[in-house]
Coordinates of C-alpha atoms in Angstrom, one line a residue:
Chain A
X989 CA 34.2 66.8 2.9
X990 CA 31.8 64.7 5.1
X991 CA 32.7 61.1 5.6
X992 CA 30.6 58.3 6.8
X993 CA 32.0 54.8 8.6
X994 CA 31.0 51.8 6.4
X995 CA 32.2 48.3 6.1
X996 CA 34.3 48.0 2.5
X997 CA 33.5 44.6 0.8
X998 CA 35.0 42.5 -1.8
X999 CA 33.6 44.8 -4.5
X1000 CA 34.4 47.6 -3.2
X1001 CA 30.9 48.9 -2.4
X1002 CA 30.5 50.1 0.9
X1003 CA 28.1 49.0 3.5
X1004 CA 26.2 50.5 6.3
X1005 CA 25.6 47.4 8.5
X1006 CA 26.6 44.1 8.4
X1007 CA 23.8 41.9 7.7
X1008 CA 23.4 37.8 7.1
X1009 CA 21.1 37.3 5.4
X1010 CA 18.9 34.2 4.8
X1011 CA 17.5 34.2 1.4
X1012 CA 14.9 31.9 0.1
X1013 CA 13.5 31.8 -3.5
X1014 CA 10.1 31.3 -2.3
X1015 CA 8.0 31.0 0.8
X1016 CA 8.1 27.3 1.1
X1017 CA 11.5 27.8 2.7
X1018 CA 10.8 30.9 4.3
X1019 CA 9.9 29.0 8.3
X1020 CA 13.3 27.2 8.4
X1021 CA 15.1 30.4 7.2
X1022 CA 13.5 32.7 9.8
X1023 CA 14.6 30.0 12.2
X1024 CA 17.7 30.1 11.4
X1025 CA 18.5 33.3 11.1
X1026 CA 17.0 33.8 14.7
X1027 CA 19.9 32.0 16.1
X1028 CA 22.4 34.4 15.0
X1029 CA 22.8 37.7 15.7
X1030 CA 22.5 40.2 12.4
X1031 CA 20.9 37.9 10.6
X1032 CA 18.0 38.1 9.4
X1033 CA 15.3 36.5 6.7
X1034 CA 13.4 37.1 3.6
X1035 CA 11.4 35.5 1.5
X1036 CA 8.7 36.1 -1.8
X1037 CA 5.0 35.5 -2.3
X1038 CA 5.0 35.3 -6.3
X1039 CA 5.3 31.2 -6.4
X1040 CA 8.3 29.2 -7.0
X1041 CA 8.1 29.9 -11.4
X1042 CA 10.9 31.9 -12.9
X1043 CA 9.7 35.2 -12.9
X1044 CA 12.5 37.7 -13.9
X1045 CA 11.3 40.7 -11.7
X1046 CA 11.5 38.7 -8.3
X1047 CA 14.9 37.0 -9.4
X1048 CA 16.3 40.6 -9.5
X1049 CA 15.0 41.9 -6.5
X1050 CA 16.2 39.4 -4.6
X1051 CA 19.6 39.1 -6.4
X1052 CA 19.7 42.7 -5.8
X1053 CA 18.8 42.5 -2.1
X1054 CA 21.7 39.6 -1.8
X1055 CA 24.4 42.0 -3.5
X1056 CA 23.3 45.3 -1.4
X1057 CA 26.7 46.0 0.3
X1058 CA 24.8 46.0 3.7
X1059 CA 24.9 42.3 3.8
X1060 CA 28.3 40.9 4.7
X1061 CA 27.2 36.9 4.1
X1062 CA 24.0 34.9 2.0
X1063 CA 22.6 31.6 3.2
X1064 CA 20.1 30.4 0.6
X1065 CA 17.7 28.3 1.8
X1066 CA 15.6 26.6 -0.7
X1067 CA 13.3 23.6 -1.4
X1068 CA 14.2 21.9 -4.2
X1069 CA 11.5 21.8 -6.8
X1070 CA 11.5 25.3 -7.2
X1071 CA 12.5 26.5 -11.0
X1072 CA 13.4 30.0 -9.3
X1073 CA 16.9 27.9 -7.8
X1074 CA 18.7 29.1 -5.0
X1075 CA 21.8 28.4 -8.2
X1076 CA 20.3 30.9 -9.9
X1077 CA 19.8 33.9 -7.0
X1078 CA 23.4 32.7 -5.9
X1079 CA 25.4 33.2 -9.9
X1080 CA 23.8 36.7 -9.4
X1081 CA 25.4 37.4 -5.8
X1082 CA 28.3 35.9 -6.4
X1083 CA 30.3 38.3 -8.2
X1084 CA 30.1 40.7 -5.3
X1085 CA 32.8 38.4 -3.7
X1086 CA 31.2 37.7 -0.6
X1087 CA 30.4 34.5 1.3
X1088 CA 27.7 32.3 -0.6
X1089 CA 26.1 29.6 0.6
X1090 CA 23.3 27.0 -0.5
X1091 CA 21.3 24.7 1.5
X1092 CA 18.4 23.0 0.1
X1093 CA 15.8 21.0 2.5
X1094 CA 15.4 18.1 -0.5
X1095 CA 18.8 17.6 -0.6
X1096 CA 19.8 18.2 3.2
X1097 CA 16.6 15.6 4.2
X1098 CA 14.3 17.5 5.7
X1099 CA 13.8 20.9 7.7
X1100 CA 15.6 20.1 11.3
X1101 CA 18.6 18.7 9.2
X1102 CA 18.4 21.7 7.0
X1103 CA 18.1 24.0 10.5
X1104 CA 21.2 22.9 12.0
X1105 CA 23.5 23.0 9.0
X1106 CA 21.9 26.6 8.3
X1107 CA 22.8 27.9 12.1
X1108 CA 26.3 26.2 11.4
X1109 CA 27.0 27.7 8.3
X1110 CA 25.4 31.3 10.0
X1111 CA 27.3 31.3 12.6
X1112 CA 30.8 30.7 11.0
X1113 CA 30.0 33.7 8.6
X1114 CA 29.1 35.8 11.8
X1115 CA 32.1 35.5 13.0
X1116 CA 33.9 36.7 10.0
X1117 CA 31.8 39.4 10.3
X1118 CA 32.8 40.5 13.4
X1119 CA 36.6 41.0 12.3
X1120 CA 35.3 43.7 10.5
X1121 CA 35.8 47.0 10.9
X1122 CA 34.1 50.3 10.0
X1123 CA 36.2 52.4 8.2
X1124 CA 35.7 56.4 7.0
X1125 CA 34.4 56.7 3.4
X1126 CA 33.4 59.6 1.1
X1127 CA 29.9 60.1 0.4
X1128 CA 30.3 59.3 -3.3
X1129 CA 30.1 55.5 -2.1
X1130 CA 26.6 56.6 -0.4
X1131 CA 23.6 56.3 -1.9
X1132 CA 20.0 57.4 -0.1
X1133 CA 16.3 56.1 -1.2
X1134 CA 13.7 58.6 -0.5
X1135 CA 10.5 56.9 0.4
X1136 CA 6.6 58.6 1.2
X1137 CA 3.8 56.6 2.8
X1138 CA 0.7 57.8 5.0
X1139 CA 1.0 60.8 3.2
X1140 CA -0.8 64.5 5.0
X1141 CA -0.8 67.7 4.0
X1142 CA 2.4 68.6 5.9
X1143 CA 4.2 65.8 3.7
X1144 CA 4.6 68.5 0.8
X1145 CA 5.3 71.6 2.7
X1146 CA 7.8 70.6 5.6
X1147 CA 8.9 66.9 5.3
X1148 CA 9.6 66.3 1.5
X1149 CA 11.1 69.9 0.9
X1150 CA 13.7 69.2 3.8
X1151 CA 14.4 65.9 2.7
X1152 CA 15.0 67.3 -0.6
X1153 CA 17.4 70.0 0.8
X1154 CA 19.4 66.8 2.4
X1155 CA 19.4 65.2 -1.2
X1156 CA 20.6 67.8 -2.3
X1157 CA 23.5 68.3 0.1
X1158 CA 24.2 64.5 -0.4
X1159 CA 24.8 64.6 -4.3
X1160 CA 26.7 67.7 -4.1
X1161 CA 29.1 65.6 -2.1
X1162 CA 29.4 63.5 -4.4
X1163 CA 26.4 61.2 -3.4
X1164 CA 23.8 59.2 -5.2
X1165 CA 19.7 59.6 -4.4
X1166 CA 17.2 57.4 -5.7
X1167 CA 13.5 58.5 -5.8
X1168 CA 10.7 56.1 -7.5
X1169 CA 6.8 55.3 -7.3
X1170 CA 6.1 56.7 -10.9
X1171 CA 2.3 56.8 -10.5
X1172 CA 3.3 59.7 -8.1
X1173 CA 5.0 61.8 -10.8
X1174 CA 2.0 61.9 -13.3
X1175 CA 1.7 65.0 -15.1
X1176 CA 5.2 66.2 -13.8
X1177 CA 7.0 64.3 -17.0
X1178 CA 7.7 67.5 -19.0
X1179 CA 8.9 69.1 -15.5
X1180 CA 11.0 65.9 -14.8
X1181 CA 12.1 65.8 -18.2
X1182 CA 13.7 69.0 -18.2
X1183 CA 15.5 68.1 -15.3
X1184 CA 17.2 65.2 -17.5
X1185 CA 21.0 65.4 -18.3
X1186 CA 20.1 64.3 -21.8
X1187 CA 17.2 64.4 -24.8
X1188 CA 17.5 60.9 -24.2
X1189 CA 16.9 60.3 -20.3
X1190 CA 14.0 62.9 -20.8
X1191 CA 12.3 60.1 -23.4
X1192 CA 12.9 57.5 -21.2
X1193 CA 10.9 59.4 -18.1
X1194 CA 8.5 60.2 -20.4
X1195 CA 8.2 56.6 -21.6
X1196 CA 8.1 55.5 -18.1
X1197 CA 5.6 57.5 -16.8
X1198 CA 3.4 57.4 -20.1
X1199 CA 3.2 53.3 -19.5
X1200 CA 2.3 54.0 -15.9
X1201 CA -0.4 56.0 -17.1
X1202 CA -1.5 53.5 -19.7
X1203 CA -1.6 50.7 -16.6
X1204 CA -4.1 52.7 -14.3
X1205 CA -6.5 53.5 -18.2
X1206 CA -6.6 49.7 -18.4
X1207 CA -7.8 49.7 -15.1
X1208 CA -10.5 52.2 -15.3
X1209 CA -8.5 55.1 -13.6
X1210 CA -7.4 58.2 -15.2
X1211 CA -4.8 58.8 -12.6
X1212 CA -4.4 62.4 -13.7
X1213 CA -7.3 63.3 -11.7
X1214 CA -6.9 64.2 -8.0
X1215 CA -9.2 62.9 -4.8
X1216 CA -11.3 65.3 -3.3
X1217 CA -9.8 64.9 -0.2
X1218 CA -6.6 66.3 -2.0
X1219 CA -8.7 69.0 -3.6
X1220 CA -10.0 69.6 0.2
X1221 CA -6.1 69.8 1.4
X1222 CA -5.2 73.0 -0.8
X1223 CA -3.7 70.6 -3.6
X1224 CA -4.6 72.8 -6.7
X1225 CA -3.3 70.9 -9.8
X1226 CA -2.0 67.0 -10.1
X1227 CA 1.1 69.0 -11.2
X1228 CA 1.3 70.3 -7.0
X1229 CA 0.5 66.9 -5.8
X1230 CA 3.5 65.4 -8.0
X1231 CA 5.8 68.0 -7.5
X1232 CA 5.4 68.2 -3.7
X1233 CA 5.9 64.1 -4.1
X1234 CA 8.6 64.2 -5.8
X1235 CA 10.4 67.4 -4.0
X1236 CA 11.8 64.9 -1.8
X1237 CA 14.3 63.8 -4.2
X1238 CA 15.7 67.6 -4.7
X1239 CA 16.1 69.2 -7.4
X1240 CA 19.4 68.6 -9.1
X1241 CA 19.6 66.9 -12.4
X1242 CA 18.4 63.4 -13.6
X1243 CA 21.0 61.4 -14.6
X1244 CA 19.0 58.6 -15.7
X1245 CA 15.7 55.9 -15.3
X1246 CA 16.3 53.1 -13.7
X1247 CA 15.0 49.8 -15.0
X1248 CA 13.1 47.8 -12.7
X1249 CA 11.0 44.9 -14.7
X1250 CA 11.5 41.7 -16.5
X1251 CA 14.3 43.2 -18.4
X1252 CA 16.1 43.6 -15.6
X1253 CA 17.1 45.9 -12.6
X1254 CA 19.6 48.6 -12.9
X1255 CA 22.5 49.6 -10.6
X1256 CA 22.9 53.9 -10.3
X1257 CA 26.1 53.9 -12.6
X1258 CA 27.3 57.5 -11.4
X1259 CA 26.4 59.6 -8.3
X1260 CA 23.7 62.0 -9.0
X1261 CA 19.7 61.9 -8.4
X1262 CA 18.3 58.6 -10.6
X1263 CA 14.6 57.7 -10.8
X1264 CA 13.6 54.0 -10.6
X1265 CA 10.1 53.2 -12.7
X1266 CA 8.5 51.4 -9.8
X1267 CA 5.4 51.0 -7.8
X1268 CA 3.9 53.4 -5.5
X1269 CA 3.2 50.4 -2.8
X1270 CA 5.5 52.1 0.0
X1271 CA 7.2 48.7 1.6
X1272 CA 8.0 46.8 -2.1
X1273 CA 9.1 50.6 -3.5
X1274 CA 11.7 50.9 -0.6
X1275 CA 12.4 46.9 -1.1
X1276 CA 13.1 47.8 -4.8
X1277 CA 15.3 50.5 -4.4
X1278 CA 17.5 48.8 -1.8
X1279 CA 18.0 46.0 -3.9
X1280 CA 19.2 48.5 -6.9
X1281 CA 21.9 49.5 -4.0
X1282 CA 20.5 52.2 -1.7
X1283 CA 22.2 51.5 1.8
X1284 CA 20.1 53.8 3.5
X1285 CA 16.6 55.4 3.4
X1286 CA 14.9 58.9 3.9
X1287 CA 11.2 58.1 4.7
X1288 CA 8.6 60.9 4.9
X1289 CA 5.2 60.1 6.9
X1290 CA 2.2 62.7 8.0
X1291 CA 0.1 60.6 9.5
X1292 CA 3.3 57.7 10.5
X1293 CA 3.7 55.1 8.8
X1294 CA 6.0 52.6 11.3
X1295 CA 7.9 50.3 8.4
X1296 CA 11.5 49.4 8.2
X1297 CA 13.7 47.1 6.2
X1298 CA 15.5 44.2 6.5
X1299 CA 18.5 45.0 5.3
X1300 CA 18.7 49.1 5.6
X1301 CA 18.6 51.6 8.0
X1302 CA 14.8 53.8 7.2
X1303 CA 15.1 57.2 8.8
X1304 CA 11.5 58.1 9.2
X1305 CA 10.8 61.9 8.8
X1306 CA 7.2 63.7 9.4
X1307 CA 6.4 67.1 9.2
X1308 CA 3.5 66.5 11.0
X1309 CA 4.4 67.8 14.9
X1310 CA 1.1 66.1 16.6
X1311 CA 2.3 62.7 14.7
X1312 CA 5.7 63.7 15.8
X1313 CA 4.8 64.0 19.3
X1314 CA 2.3 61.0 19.4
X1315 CA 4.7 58.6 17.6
X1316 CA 8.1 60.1 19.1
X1317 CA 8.7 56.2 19.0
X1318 CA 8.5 55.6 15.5
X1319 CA 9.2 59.0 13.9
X1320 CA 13.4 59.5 14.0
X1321 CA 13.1 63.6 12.9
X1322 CA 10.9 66.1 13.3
X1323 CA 10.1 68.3 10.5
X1324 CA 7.1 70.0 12.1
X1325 CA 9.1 72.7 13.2
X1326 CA 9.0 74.4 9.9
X1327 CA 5.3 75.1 10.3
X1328 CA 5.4 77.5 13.2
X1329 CA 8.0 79.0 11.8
X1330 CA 11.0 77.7 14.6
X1331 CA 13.3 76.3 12.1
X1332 CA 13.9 77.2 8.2
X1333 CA 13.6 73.8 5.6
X1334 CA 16.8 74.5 4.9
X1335 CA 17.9 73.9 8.7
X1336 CA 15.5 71.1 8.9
X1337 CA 16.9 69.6 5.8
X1338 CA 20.8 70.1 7.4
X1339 CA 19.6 68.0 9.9
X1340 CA 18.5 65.3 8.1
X1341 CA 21.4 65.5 5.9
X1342 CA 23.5 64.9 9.6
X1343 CA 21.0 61.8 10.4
X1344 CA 21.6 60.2 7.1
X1345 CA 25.5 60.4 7.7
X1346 CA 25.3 59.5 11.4
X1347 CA 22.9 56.9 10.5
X1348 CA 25.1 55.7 7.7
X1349 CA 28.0 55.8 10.7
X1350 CA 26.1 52.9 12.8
X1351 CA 23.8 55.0 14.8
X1352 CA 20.4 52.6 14.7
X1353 CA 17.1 53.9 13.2
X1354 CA 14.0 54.2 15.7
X1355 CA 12.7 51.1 13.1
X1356 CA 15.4 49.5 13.5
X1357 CA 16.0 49.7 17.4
X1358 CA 12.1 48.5 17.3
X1359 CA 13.6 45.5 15.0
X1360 CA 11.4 46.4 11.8
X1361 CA 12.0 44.1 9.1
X1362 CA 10.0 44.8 6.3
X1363 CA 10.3 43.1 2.8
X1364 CA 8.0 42.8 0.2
X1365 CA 9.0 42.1 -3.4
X1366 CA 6.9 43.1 -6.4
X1367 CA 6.3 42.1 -9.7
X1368 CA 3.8 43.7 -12.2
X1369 CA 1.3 41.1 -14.0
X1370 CA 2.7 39.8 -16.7
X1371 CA -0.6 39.2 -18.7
X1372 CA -1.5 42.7 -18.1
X1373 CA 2.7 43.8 -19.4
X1374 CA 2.4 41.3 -22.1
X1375 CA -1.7 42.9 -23.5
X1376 CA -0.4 46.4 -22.9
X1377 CA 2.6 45.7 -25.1
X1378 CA 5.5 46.2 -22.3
X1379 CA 6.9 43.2 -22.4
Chain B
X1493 CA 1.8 85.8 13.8
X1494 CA 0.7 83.1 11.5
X1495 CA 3.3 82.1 9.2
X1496 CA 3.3 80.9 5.5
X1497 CA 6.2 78.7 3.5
X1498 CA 7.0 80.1 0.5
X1499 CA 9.0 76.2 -0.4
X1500 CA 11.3 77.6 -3.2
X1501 CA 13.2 80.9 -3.9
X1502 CA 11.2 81.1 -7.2
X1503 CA 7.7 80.6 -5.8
X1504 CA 5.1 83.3 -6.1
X1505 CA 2.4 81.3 -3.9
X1506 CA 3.2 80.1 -0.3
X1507 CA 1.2 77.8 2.2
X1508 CA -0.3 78.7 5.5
X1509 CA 0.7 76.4 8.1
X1510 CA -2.6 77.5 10.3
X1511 CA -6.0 78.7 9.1
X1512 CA -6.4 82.2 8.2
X1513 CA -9.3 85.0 8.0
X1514 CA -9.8 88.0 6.0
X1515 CA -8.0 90.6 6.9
X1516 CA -5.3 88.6 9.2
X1517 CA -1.6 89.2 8.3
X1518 CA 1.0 86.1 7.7
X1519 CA 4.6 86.2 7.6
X1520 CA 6.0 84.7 4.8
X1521 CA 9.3 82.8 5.3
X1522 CA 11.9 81.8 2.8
X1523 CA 13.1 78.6 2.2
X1524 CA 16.4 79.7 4.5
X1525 CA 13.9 81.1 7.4
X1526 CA 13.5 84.5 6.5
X1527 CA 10.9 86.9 6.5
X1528 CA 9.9 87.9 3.1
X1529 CA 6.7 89.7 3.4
X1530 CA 3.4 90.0 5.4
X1531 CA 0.8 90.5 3.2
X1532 CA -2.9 90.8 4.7
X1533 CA -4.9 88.1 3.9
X1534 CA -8.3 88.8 1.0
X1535 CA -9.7 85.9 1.8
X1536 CA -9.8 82.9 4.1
X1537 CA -7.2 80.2 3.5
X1538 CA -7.3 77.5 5.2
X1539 CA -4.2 75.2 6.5
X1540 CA -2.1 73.5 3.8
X1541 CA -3.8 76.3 1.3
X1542 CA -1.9 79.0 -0.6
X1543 CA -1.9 82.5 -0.7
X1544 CA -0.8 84.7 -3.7
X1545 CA 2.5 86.5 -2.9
X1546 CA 2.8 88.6 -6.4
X1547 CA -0.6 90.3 -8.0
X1548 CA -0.9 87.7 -11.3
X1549 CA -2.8 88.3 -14.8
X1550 CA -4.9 85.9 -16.0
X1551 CA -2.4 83.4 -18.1
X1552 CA 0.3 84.2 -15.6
X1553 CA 2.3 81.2 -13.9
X1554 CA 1.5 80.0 -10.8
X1555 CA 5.0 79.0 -9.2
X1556 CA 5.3 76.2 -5.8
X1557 CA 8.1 73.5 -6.0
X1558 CA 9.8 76.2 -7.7
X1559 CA 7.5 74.3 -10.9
X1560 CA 4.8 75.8 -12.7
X1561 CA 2.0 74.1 -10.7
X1562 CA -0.8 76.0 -13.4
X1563 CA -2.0 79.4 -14.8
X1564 CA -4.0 82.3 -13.2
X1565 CA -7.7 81.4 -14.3
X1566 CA -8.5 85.0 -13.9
X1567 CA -6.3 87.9 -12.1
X1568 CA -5.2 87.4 -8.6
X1569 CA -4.0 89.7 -6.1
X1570 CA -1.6 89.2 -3.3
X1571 CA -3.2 87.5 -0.1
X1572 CA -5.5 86.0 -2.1
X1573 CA -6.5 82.4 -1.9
X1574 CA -5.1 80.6 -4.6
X1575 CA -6.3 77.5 -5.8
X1576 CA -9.1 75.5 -8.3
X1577 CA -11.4 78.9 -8.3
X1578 CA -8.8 80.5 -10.0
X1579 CA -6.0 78.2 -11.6
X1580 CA -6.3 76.2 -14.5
X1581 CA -3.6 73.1 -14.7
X1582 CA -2.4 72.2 -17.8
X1583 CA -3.2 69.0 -17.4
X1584 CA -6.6 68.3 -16.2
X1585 CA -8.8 70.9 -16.2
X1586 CA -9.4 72.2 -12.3
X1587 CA -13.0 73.0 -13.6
X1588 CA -13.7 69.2 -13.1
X1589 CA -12.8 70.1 -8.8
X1590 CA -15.3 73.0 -9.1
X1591 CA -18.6 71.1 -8.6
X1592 CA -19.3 67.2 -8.2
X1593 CA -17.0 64.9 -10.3
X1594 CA -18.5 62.3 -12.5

């Protein structure tokens, strides 16, 4: 059995680093925050651009983000007039057990006040932080987004096969994987479907893919049609261009759709490959599935794409070996090697499995060494939900 | 030689990682690396392209992702260039790739 180091918390999930993090409800907060958490090492801060109104979707990301076992400790930082409270993103976190904390500017009288309570407050929590120590852990208390952006042709033959063949390896140890942007699975439902444990998990990827499709109609798009650069590519059918998408979450069953809208955001409840319905924005798709609990992410890139995250680890995988060699900086495995024929995607995919575990262990990402952290939370329109009948 | 990934144990097309002529031969490696055939090419395929490994009858499955990706449009040979010429999805038909799309 393979083991990875985390850091147990409260709960009993186990993280892969041991973030602070400074969370604000909105961005009026956000210049303080990132102030703050600049003066303490770890830390770091995030923010939303949706507007200070209650809007169910951002309250879950970020509650989400704030109970990812990655982050050891939460400073909210808020304004004060904000009806998306830092009460309300805290009664979400708090049942994870760890550290909680509020500030609000209003209430602390004004932003250098605010400041050096926030560094206070940081810096006690990172000190408790660094008592802890990493401990060995079964994969089963893993779990692994897979992620594609600046997509080339080599994205479906070399890097999202091998990643595959590491998510595969993961949830045969007892691992969870988490694969998402449903726009990319059009015309794969039936395929996906019959990958479901149950009649029922196959309706609900059907449903979820079906109001995807409805979403692009109502905006003019039939997005079962193909570009012709795709056509150009060798991409034959949208069925090849989903399938070679979504090969890099494996191939094992689907235990389930995970919910990822106003009605709320689900958790993986068992190990096993899960899908989240969410968008195929690259940054906001990784941000989504890391607040539903990934601790680390597999992310495949032809043409390389450079993005991190705050709060997790991205391992950034092309299978492009000119990108490879040109970006050597940004791209953490090279999955070229496939194409000349020098390594199988099963040995490829071994090695990507090893990166995930040693990355898992501590070992820093190339985006994270570079200090990479991206955030972006998304919500879908709720006039266009609400006239399409979703919500 | 030029090589070509078949992606899954079950697939019956594979993709040339390098642009190939008529007549040229491609090895064809597994998913696990090994050599599973070097068919001589009937037609040039370009990179990222696929090749048929298996002679198919029109109506037969085409196989990548270990998936049915479509259906032979007409019959294919092995080494021949497979794609919207002669596969049919089931979803869109590939005749709307053939000449300009509306």
């Amino acid at each position: 059995m393979t083991e990875f180091w985390g850091f147990e918390r409260p709960d009993g999930s186990v993280g892969v680093r041991n973030h602070l993090l400074v969370l604000t409800p909105m961005d009026c907060s956000y210049e303080p925050a990132r102030k703050i958490a600049a003066q303490v090492e770890g830390a770091v801060a995030v923010t939303q651009h949706h507007g200070c109104g209650y809007d169910e979707m951002v309250a879950n990301a970020l509650i989400g983000t704030g109970r990812n076992p990655n982050v050891a400790g939460v400073l909210l930082v808020g304004l004060g007039c904000e009806s998306l409270t830092s009460e309300i993103l805290a009664e979400g976190i708090r049942p994870t057990g760890k550290p909680v904390e509020i500030l609000v500017i209003q209430e602390e009288g004004g932003t250098l006040r605010t400041m050096e309570r926030g560094v206070r407050i940081l810096q006690g929590m990172a000190q408790d932080v660094a008592d802890l120590k990493r401990e060995p852990f079964p994969l089963s208390r893993l779990k692994l987004a897979v992620e594609c952006g600046g997509s080339d042709a080599t994205s479906g033959l070399a890097a999202n096969p091998a990643v595959g063949v590491a998510a595969d390896m993961l949830i045969d140890e007892g691992g969870t994987v988490i694969f998402g942007e449903t726009q990319e699975m059009t015309g794969t439902q039936h395929i996906l479907a019959r990958r479901a444990i149950d009649e029922e998990v196959g309706k609900a990827i059907h449903a979820m893919i079906g109001r995807q499709e409805a979403r692009m109609r109502a905006m003019g798009v039939d997005s079962r049609f193909m570009s012709k650069g795709n056509v150009e590519g060798g991409l034959t059918t949208i069925e090849e261009k989903s399938l070679g998408a979504i090969r890099k979450g494996g191939t094992r069953p689907i235990q389930g759709v995970l919910e990822n809208s106003r009605a709320g955001l689900d958790y993986p409840s068992r190990p096993g490959l899960w899908l989240q319905d969410g968008t195929g924005w690259d940054v906001p798709s990784v941000t989504h599935m890391v607040a539903a609990g990934a601790q680390v992410v597999a992310f495949t890139s032809g043409r390389g794409s450079t993005t991190g995250h705050a709060i997790a680890p991205v391992l950034k995988v092309t299978g492009n070996p000119k990108t490879y060699e040109k970006m050597r900086d940004n791209m953490d495995i090279n999955a070229g090697t496939v194409l000349d024929g020098s390594e199988s995607l099963r040995s490829v995919g071994e090695r990507i499995f090893g990166a995930i575990v040693e990355v898992a262990s501590g070992r820093k990402t190339k985006a994270e060494a570079l200090g990479y952290q991206d955030f972006i939370v998304y919500s879908t329109s709720r006039i266009a939900e609400r006239l399409l009948g979703f919500c | 030689m030029k090589k070509a990934i078949q992606i899954d144990e079950k697939d019956n097309v594979a993709t040339v990682t390098s642009d190939v002529e008529t007549g040229e031969t491609v090895e064809v490696l597994s998913p696990d690396g090994e050599a599973i055939g070097m068919p001589k090419l009937l037609d040039p395929v370009p990179f990222g392209h696929k090749l048929a490994l298996v002679n198919l009858e029109k109506g037969d499955r085409v196989i990548k992702y270990g998936e049915v990706i479509g259906v032979a449009a007409k019959a294919i040979r092995v080494g021949e260039w497979v794609h919207v010429h002669n596969v049919e999805s089931a979803t869109v038909p590939t005749s709307a790739y053939k000449g300009e799309r509306g």
